[in-house]
């Protein structure tokens, strides 16, 4: 259904805002009068995943931290779930990565920026239990590296800025954005290539071999000077070159080229010219066109 990304300085009150939003959403979907598509609200954070703040002490340790958060997001993002990611989310590249996952899943997005002065965040940080603190150097580093969300970029929009002095987040506006806002479809940059069926390679081999056999059989029955061959299964018409016989070795060579070219599509799900129809008819039609294009040059 939607991804809500919480972002802000460390110790700015992000978790409090995330819990406010989660509780308000759950109250709404739990109401007897509600009959919408949202059935669950999931809150993901370093704490819910059991991740230590020591992971932010250096870049090598931080990468697995973000990886765990990202994996949890992918696992929970569905058409009936609102996922709230409560984390630092201070790197715009990581917010963009999450945005791309949401686009691929065809769900809506929203970003909540919890705004608080860095000096106040540092004061609040000092009041936390030692087990819930960052080291002083890490805390200062996270403040310096923070990349503030912007409503001008698509991966942060729509953006809701919540000042630290506000009693609550704009829950109603956020709800409208994630349930009735603009739903951007996946594009070429975020879509996964469709996977071919498990028997695609076998279908490719058997269908092309059958067409080669039928072409040779038609020529052997008296059509020795070119013409049109109609294949019965799959139903394909192939126009052979006029005034000459196409040899078996020539057809076998073209068949091998065609199959080899499409083996790439077996793993990637598409060729450079677009998606592949892996049905017998689709393969036969494409192979027939391939043969005619090669014969035209001869």
PDB file of C-alpha atoms in Angstrom, residues 56-277:
ATOM      1  CA  UNK A  56      27.279   3.577  12.827  1.00  0.00           C
ATOM      2  CA  UNK A  57      30.792   3.997  14.183  1.00  0.00           C
ATOM      3  CA  UNK A  58      32.379   3.333  10.791  1.00  0.00           C
ATOM      4  CA  UNK A  59      31.305   2.954   7.177  1.00  0.00           C
ATOM      5  CA  UNK A  60      32.039  -0.758   6.901  1.00  0.00           C
ATOM      6  CA  UNK A  61      29.793  -1.575   9.841  1.00  0.00           C
ATOM      7  CA  UNK A  62      27.079   0.857   8.752  1.00  0.00           C
ATOM      8  CA  UNK A  63      26.529  -0.780   5.379  1.00  0.00           C
ATOM      9  CA  UNK A  64      25.134  -4.031   6.902  1.00  0.00           C
ATOM     10  CA  UNK A  65      22.925  -1.894   9.171  1.00  0.00           C
ATOM     11  CA  UNK A  66      21.279  -0.254   6.172  1.00  0.00           C
ATOM     12  CA  UNK A  67      21.173  -3.608   4.387  1.00  0.00           C
ATOM     13  CA  UNK A  68      19.169  -5.174   7.221  1.00  0.00           C
ATOM     14  CA  UNK A  69      16.745  -2.240   7.210  1.00  0.00           C
ATOM     15  CA  UNK A  70      16.385  -2.447   3.432  1.00  0.00           C
ATOM     16  CA  UNK A  71      15.767  -6.214   3.491  1.00  0.00           C
ATOM     17  CA  UNK A  72      13.071  -5.831   6.148  1.00  0.00           C
ATOM     18  CA  UNK A  73      11.404  -3.157   4.013  1.00  0.00           C
ATOM     19  CA  UNK A  74      11.362  -5.408   0.953  1.00  0.00           C
ATOM     20  CA  UNK A  75       9.951  -8.295   2.961  1.00  0.00           C
ATOM     21  CA  UNK A  76       7.060  -6.307   4.426  1.00  0.00           C
ATOM     22  CA  UNK A  77       6.058  -4.047   1.528  1.00  0.00           C
ATOM     23  CA  UNK A  78       2.754  -5.301   0.112  1.00  0.00           C
ATOM     24  CA  UNK A  79      -0.413  -3.877  -1.422  1.00  0.00           C
ATOM     25  CA  UNK A  80      -2.243  -4.148   1.930  1.00  0.00           C
ATOM     26  CA  UNK A  81       0.508  -2.943   4.284  1.00  0.00           C
ATOM     27  CA  UNK A  82       1.782   0.502   5.248  1.00  0.00           C
ATOM     28  CA  UNK A  83       5.461   0.222   6.152  1.00  0.00           C
ATOM     29  CA  UNK A  84       6.951   2.942   8.355  1.00  0.00           C
ATOM     30  CA  UNK A  85      10.754   2.989   8.247  1.00  0.00           C
ATOM     31  CA  UNK A  86      11.986   4.717  11.401  1.00  0.00           C
ATOM     32  CA  UNK A  87      15.704   5.272  10.968  1.00  0.00           C
ATOM     33  CA  UNK A  88      18.280   7.965  10.451  1.00  0.00           C
ATOM     34  CA  UNK A  89      17.725   7.724   6.685  1.00  0.00           C
ATOM     35  CA  UNK A  90      20.149  10.611   6.434  1.00  0.00           C
ATOM     36  CA  UNK A  91      21.674   9.650   3.085  1.00  0.00           C
ATOM     37  CA  UNK A  92      19.601  10.795   0.112  1.00  0.00           C
ATOM     38  CA  UNK A  93      20.939   7.919  -1.962  1.00  0.00           C
ATOM     39  CA  UNK A  94      19.484   5.421   0.513  1.00  0.00           C
ATOM     40  CA  UNK A  95      16.135   7.227   0.528  1.00  0.00           C
ATOM     41  CA  UNK A  96      16.184   7.031  -3.269  1.00  0.00           C
ATOM     42  CA  UNK A  97      16.917   3.302  -3.086  1.00  0.00           C
ATOM     43  CA  UNK A  98      13.884   2.764  -0.852  1.00  0.00           C
ATOM     44  CA  UNK A  99      11.796   4.929  -3.189  1.00  0.00           C
ATOM     45  CA  UNK A 100      12.772   2.694  -6.121  1.00  0.00           C
ATOM     46  CA  UNK A 101      11.663  -0.414  -4.213  1.00  0.00           C
ATOM     47  CA  UNK A 102       8.322   1.241  -3.506  1.00  0.00           C
ATOM     48  CA  UNK A 103       7.900   2.171  -7.188  1.00  0.00           C
ATOM     49  CA  UNK A 104       8.693  -1.394  -8.197  1.00  0.00           C
ATOM     50  CA  UNK A 105       6.098  -2.681  -5.713  1.00  0.00           C
ATOM     51  CA  UNK A 106       3.632  -0.128  -7.143  1.00  0.00           C
ATOM     52  CA  UNK A 107       2.854   1.489  -3.780  1.00  0.00           C
ATOM     53  CA  UNK A 108       2.634   5.110  -2.669  1.00  0.00           C
ATOM     54  CA  UNK A 109       5.354   6.932  -0.743  1.00  0.00           C
ATOM     55  CA  UNK A 110       5.677   9.771   1.757  1.00  0.00           C
ATOM     56  CA  UNK A 111       8.558  11.248   3.747  1.00  0.00           C
ATOM     57  CA  UNK A 112       8.305  12.686   7.250  1.00  0.00           C
ATOM     58  CA  UNK A 113      11.137  15.029   8.217  1.00  0.00           C
ATOM     59  CA  UNK A 114      11.374  15.442  11.990  1.00  0.00           C
ATOM     60  CA  UNK A 115      12.995  18.858  12.392  1.00  0.00           C
ATOM     61  CA  UNK A 116      14.859  19.762  15.583  1.00  0.00           C
ATOM     62  CA  UNK A 117      17.929  21.927  16.273  1.00  0.00           C
ATOM     63  CA  UNK A 118      21.156  19.950  16.444  1.00  0.00           C
ATOM     64  CA  UNK A 119      22.014  21.457  19.849  1.00  0.00           C
ATOM     65  CA  UNK A 120      18.736  20.218  21.298  1.00  0.00           C
ATOM     66  CA  UNK A 121      19.235  16.770  19.760  1.00  0.00           C
ATOM     67  CA  UNK A 122      22.624  16.601  21.470  1.00  0.00           C
ATOM     68  CA  UNK A 123      21.056  17.494  24.827  1.00  0.00           C
ATOM     69  CA  UNK A 124      18.408  14.802  24.421  1.00  0.00           C
ATOM     70  CA  UNK A 125      21.109  12.339  23.413  1.00  0.00           C
ATOM     71  CA  UNK A 126      22.929  12.893  26.714  1.00  0.00           C
ATOM     72  CA  UNK A 127      19.803  11.989  28.698  1.00  0.00           C
ATOM     73  CA  UNK A 128      19.545   8.543  27.127  1.00  0.00           C
ATOM     74  CA  UNK A 129      20.817   5.368  28.806  1.00  0.00           C
ATOM     75  CA  UNK A 130      24.370   4.607  27.777  1.00  0.00           C
ATOM     76  CA  UNK A 131      23.248   1.507  25.859  1.00  0.00           C
ATOM     77  CA  UNK A 132      21.007   3.703  23.680  1.00  0.00           C
ATOM     78  CA  UNK A 133      23.640   6.320  22.857  1.00  0.00           C
ATOM     79  CA  UNK A 134      26.051   6.805  19.999  1.00  0.00           C
ATOM     80  CA  UNK A 135      29.640   7.646  20.739  1.00  0.00           C
ATOM     81  CA  UNK A 136      30.204  11.398  20.814  1.00  0.00           C
ATOM     82  CA  UNK A 137      32.306  11.288  17.636  1.00  0.00           C
ATOM     83  CA  UNK A 138      29.693   9.196  15.827  1.00  0.00           C
ATOM     84  CA  UNK A 139      26.871  11.505  16.899  1.00  0.00           C
ATOM     85  CA  UNK A 140      28.706  14.599  15.633  1.00  0.00           C
ATOM     86  CA  UNK A 141      29.593  12.820  12.399  1.00  0.00           C
ATOM     87  CA  UNK A 142      25.955  11.842  11.756  1.00  0.00           C
ATOM     88  CA  UNK A 143      24.852  15.447  12.275  1.00  0.00           C
ATOM     89  CA  UNK A 144      27.474  16.748   9.843  1.00  0.00           C
ATOM     90  CA  UNK A 145      26.682  14.167   7.168  1.00  0.00           C
ATOM     91  CA  UNK A 146      22.906  14.564   7.336  1.00  0.00           C
ATOM     92  CA  UNK A 147      21.293  15.310   3.954  1.00  0.00           C
ATOM     93  CA  UNK A 148      17.980  17.030   4.573  1.00  0.00           C
ATOM     94  CA  UNK A 149      14.961  15.839   2.557  1.00  0.00           C
ATOM     95  CA  UNK A 150      13.604  18.162  -0.119  1.00  0.00           C
ATOM     96  CA  UNK A 151      10.114  18.364  -1.578  1.00  0.00           C
ATOM     97  CA  UNK A 152      11.726  19.290  -4.897  1.00  0.00           C
ATOM     98  CA  UNK A 153      13.023  15.748  -5.512  1.00  0.00           C
ATOM     99  CA  UNK A 154      10.658  12.929  -6.369  1.00  0.00           C
ATOM    100  CA  UNK A 155      12.014  10.402  -3.850  1.00  0.00           C
ATOM    101  CA  UNK A 156      11.295  12.710  -0.878  1.00  0.00           C
ATOM    102  CA  UNK A 157       7.885  13.890  -2.079  1.00  0.00           C
ATOM    103  CA  UNK A 158       5.330  14.314  -0.713  1.00  0.00           C
ATOM    104  CA  UNK A 159       7.335  15.701   2.195  1.00  0.00           C
ATOM    105  CA  UNK A 160       5.845  16.452   5.626  1.00  0.00           C
ATOM    106  CA  UNK A 161       8.050  18.549   7.918  1.00  0.00           C
ATOM    107  CA  UNK A 162       7.224  18.145  11.609  1.00  0.00           C
ATOM    108  CA  UNK A 163       8.929  20.718  13.910  1.00  0.00           C
ATOM    109  CA  UNK A 164       9.970  19.440  17.324  1.00  0.00           C
ATOM    110  CA  UNK A 165       7.597  21.884  19.028  1.00  0.00           C
ATOM    111  CA  UNK A 166       4.484  20.362  17.391  1.00  0.00           C
ATOM    112  CA  UNK A 167       2.432  18.100  19.649  1.00  0.00           C
ATOM    113  CA  UNK A 168       1.724  15.570  16.918  1.00  0.00           C
ATOM    114  CA  UNK A 169       2.457  14.754  13.306  1.00  0.00           C
ATOM    115  CA  UNK A 170      -0.048  15.724  10.556  1.00  0.00           C
ATOM    116  CA  UNK A 171      -1.543  12.239  10.569  1.00  0.00           C
ATOM    117  CA  UNK A 172      -4.593  13.061   8.440  1.00  0.00           C
ATOM    118  CA  UNK A 173      -2.520  14.588   5.639  1.00  0.00           C
ATOM    119  CA  UNK A 174      -0.078  11.694   5.688  1.00  0.00           C
ATOM    120  CA  UNK A 175      -2.947   9.186   5.586  1.00  0.00           C
ATOM    121  CA  UNK A 176      -4.452  10.888   2.544  1.00  0.00           C
ATOM    122  CA  UNK A 177      -1.078  10.892   0.790  1.00  0.00           C
ATOM    123  CA  UNK A 178      -0.430   7.173   1.318  1.00  0.00           C
ATOM    124  CA  UNK A 179      -3.963   5.967   0.582  1.00  0.00           C
ATOM    125  CA  UNK A 180      -5.304   8.393  -2.023  1.00  0.00           C
ATOM    126  CA  UNK A 181      -2.294  10.293  -3.354  1.00  0.00           C
ATOM    127  CA  UNK A 182      -0.686   9.979  -6.755  1.00  0.00           C
ATOM    128  CA  UNK A 183       0.401   6.403  -7.440  1.00  0.00           C
ATOM    129  CA  UNK A 184       3.395   6.488  -9.751  1.00  0.00           C
ATOM    130  CA  UNK A 185       3.762   3.368 -11.889  1.00  0.00           C
ATOM    131  CA  UNK A 186       7.097   1.548 -12.151  1.00  0.00           C
ATOM    132  CA  UNK A 187       9.393   2.824 -14.883  1.00  0.00           C
ATOM    133  CA  UNK A 188      12.302   1.308 -16.761  1.00  0.00           C
ATOM    134  CA  UNK A 189      14.689   2.291 -13.985  1.00  0.00           C
ATOM    135  CA  UNK A 190      12.756   0.525 -11.234  1.00  0.00           C
ATOM    136  CA  UNK A 191      11.044  -2.392 -12.987  1.00  0.00           C
ATOM    137  CA  UNK A 192      12.306  -5.921 -12.780  1.00  0.00           C
ATOM    138  CA  UNK A 193      12.665  -7.869 -15.976  1.00  0.00           C
ATOM    139  CA  UNK A 194       9.895 -10.481 -16.318  1.00  0.00           C
ATOM    140  CA  UNK A 195      11.109 -14.022 -15.772  1.00  0.00           C
ATOM    141  CA  UNK A 196      10.631 -16.597 -18.542  1.00  0.00           C
ATOM    142  CA  UNK A 197       9.001 -19.955 -17.705  1.00  0.00           C
ATOM    143  CA  UNK A 198      11.241 -22.783 -16.517  1.00  0.00           C
ATOM    144  CA  UNK A 199      10.822 -24.705 -19.782  1.00  0.00           C
ATOM    145  CA  UNK A 200      11.642 -21.716 -22.009  1.00  0.00           C
ATOM    146  CA  UNK A 201      14.917 -23.150 -23.324  1.00  0.00           C
ATOM    147  CA  UNK A 202      13.287 -26.477 -24.160  1.00  0.00           C
ATOM    148  CA  UNK A 203      10.434 -24.701 -25.957  1.00  0.00           C
ATOM    149  CA  UNK A 204      12.971 -22.619 -27.873  1.00  0.00           C
ATOM    150  CA  UNK A 205      14.864 -25.721 -29.046  1.00  0.00           C
ATOM    151  CA  UNK A 206      11.872 -27.909 -29.936  1.00  0.00           C
ATOM    152  CA  UNK A 207       9.869 -25.181 -31.700  1.00  0.00           C
ATOM    153  CA  UNK A 208      12.744 -24.017 -33.902  1.00  0.00           C
ATOM    154  CA  UNK A 209      13.743 -27.620 -34.696  1.00  0.00           C
ATOM    155  CA  UNK A 210      10.175 -28.410 -35.770  1.00  0.00           C
ATOM    156  CA  UNK A 211      10.068 -25.412 -38.100  1.00  0.00           C
ATOM    157  CA  UNK A 212      13.395 -26.403 -39.678  1.00  0.00           C
ATOM    158  CA  UNK A 213      12.088 -29.951 -40.229  1.00  0.00           C
ATOM    159  CA  UNK A 214       8.861 -28.752 -41.839  1.00  0.00           C
ATOM    160  CA  UNK A 215      10.720 -26.386 -44.162  1.00  0.00           C
ATOM    161  CA  UNK A 216      12.976 -29.220 -45.294  1.00  0.00           C
ATOM    162  CA  UNK A 217       9.997 -31.540 -45.720  1.00  0.00           C
ATOM    163  CA  UNK A 218       8.194 -28.956 -47.872  1.00  0.00           C
ATOM    164  CA  UNK A 219      11.226 -28.503 -50.093  1.00  0.00           C
ATOM    165  CA  UNK A 220      11.663 -32.266 -50.372  1.00  0.00           C
ATOM    166  CA  UNK A 221       8.101 -32.672 -51.580  1.00  0.00           C
ATOM    167  CA  UNK A 222       8.760 -30.708 -54.738  1.00  0.00           C
ATOM    168  CA  UNK A 223       9.159 -27.038 -53.891  1.00  0.00           C
ATOM    169  CA  UNK A 224      12.739 -26.686 -55.174  1.00  0.00           C
ATOM    170  CA  UNK A 225      12.841 -23.048 -56.250  1.00  0.00           C
ATOM    171  CA  UNK A 226      11.774 -21.040 -53.230  1.00  0.00           C
ATOM    172  CA  UNK A 227       8.306 -19.913 -52.243  1.00  0.00           C
ATOM    173  CA  UNK A 228       6.104 -19.784 -49.159  1.00  0.00           C
ATOM    174  CA  UNK A 229       6.061 -22.515 -46.520  1.00  0.00           C
ATOM    175  CA  UNK A 230       3.102 -22.766 -44.148  1.00  0.00           C
ATOM    176  CA  UNK A 231       3.918 -24.438 -40.841  1.00  0.00           C
ATOM    177  CA  UNK A 232       0.986 -26.137 -39.132  1.00  0.00           C
ATOM    178  CA  UNK A 233       2.184 -26.163 -35.522  1.00  0.00           C
ATOM    179  CA  UNK A 234       2.892 -23.455 -34.602  1.00  0.00           C
ATOM    180  CA  UNK A 235       0.943 -21.662 -37.324  1.00  0.00           C
ATOM    181  CA  UNK A 236       3.755 -19.766 -39.042  1.00  0.00           C
ATOM    182  CA  UNK A 237       4.285 -18.702 -42.656  1.00  0.00           C
ATOM    183  CA  UNK A 238       7.878 -18.410 -43.863  1.00  0.00           C
ATOM    184  CA  UNK A 239       8.783 -16.801 -47.188  1.00  0.00           C
ATOM    185  CA  UNK A 240      11.859 -18.529 -48.596  1.00  0.00           C
ATOM    186  CA  UNK A 241      14.175 -16.881 -51.123  1.00  0.00           C
ATOM    187  CA  UNK A 242      13.067 -17.260 -54.752  1.00  0.00           C
ATOM    188  CA  UNK A 243      14.900 -19.334 -57.341  1.00  0.00           C
ATOM    189  CA  UNK A 244      17.010 -21.352 -54.941  1.00  0.00           C
ATOM    190  CA  UNK A 245      16.793 -24.160 -52.396  1.00  0.00           C
ATOM    191  CA  UNK A 246      17.546 -23.467 -48.737  1.00  0.00           C
ATOM    192  CA  UNK A 247      19.885 -26.178 -47.451  1.00  0.00           C
ATOM    193  CA  UNK A 248      19.643 -28.013 -44.143  1.00  0.00           C
ATOM    194  CA  UNK A 249      23.057 -26.749 -43.044  1.00  0.00           C
ATOM    195  CA  UNK A 250      21.922 -23.162 -43.717  1.00  0.00           C
ATOM    196  CA  UNK A 251      18.750 -23.611 -41.667  1.00  0.00           C
ATOM    197  CA  UNK A 252      20.643 -25.318 -38.849  1.00  0.00           C
ATOM    198  CA  UNK A 253      23.140 -22.464 -38.729  1.00  0.00           C
ATOM    199  CA  UNK A 254      20.387 -19.854 -38.527  1.00  0.00           C
ATOM    200  CA  UNK A 255      18.597 -21.919 -35.885  1.00  0.00           C
ATOM    201  CA  UNK A 256      21.748 -22.060 -33.743  1.00  0.00           C
ATOM    202  CA  UNK A 257      22.219 -18.299 -34.067  1.00  0.00           C
ATOM    203  CA  UNK A 258      18.608 -17.636 -33.092  1.00  0.00           C
ATOM    204  CA  UNK A 259      18.724 -19.955 -30.068  1.00  0.00           C
ATOM    205  CA  UNK A 260      22.085 -18.590 -28.930  1.00  0.00           C
ATOM    206  CA  UNK A 261      20.835 -15.010 -29.200  1.00  0.00           C
ATOM    207  CA  UNK A 262      17.797 -15.818 -27.066  1.00  0.00           C
ATOM    208  CA  UNK A 263      19.659 -17.687 -24.349  1.00  0.00           C
ATOM    209  CA  UNK A 264      20.447 -14.262 -22.910  1.00  0.00           C
ATOM    210  CA  UNK A 265      16.722 -13.636 -22.661  1.00  0.00           C
ATOM    211  CA  UNK A 266      16.296 -16.897 -20.750  1.00  0.00           C
ATOM    212  CA  UNK A 267      18.185 -15.360 -17.833  1.00  0.00           C
ATOM    213  CA  UNK A 268      17.284 -11.677 -18.250  1.00  0.00           C
ATOM    214  CA  UNK A 269      13.663 -12.129 -19.300  1.00  0.00           C
ATOM    215  CA  UNK A 270      13.870  -9.724 -22.249  1.00  0.00           C
ATOM    216  CA  UNK A 271      15.890  -8.987 -25.351  1.00  0.00           C
ATOM    217  CA  UNK A 272      17.089  -5.612 -26.521  1.00  0.00           C
ATOM    218  CA  UNK A 273      14.019  -5.294 -28.710  1.00  0.00           C
ATOM    219  CA  UNK A 274      11.501  -5.902 -25.928  1.00  0.00           C
ATOM    220  CA  UNK A 275       9.850  -8.649 -23.906  1.00  0.00           C
ATOM    221  CA  UNK A 276       9.736 -12.177 -25.298  1.00  0.00           C
ATOM    222  CA  UNK A 277       6.563 -14.194 -25.790  1.00  0.00           C
TER     223      UNK A 277
END
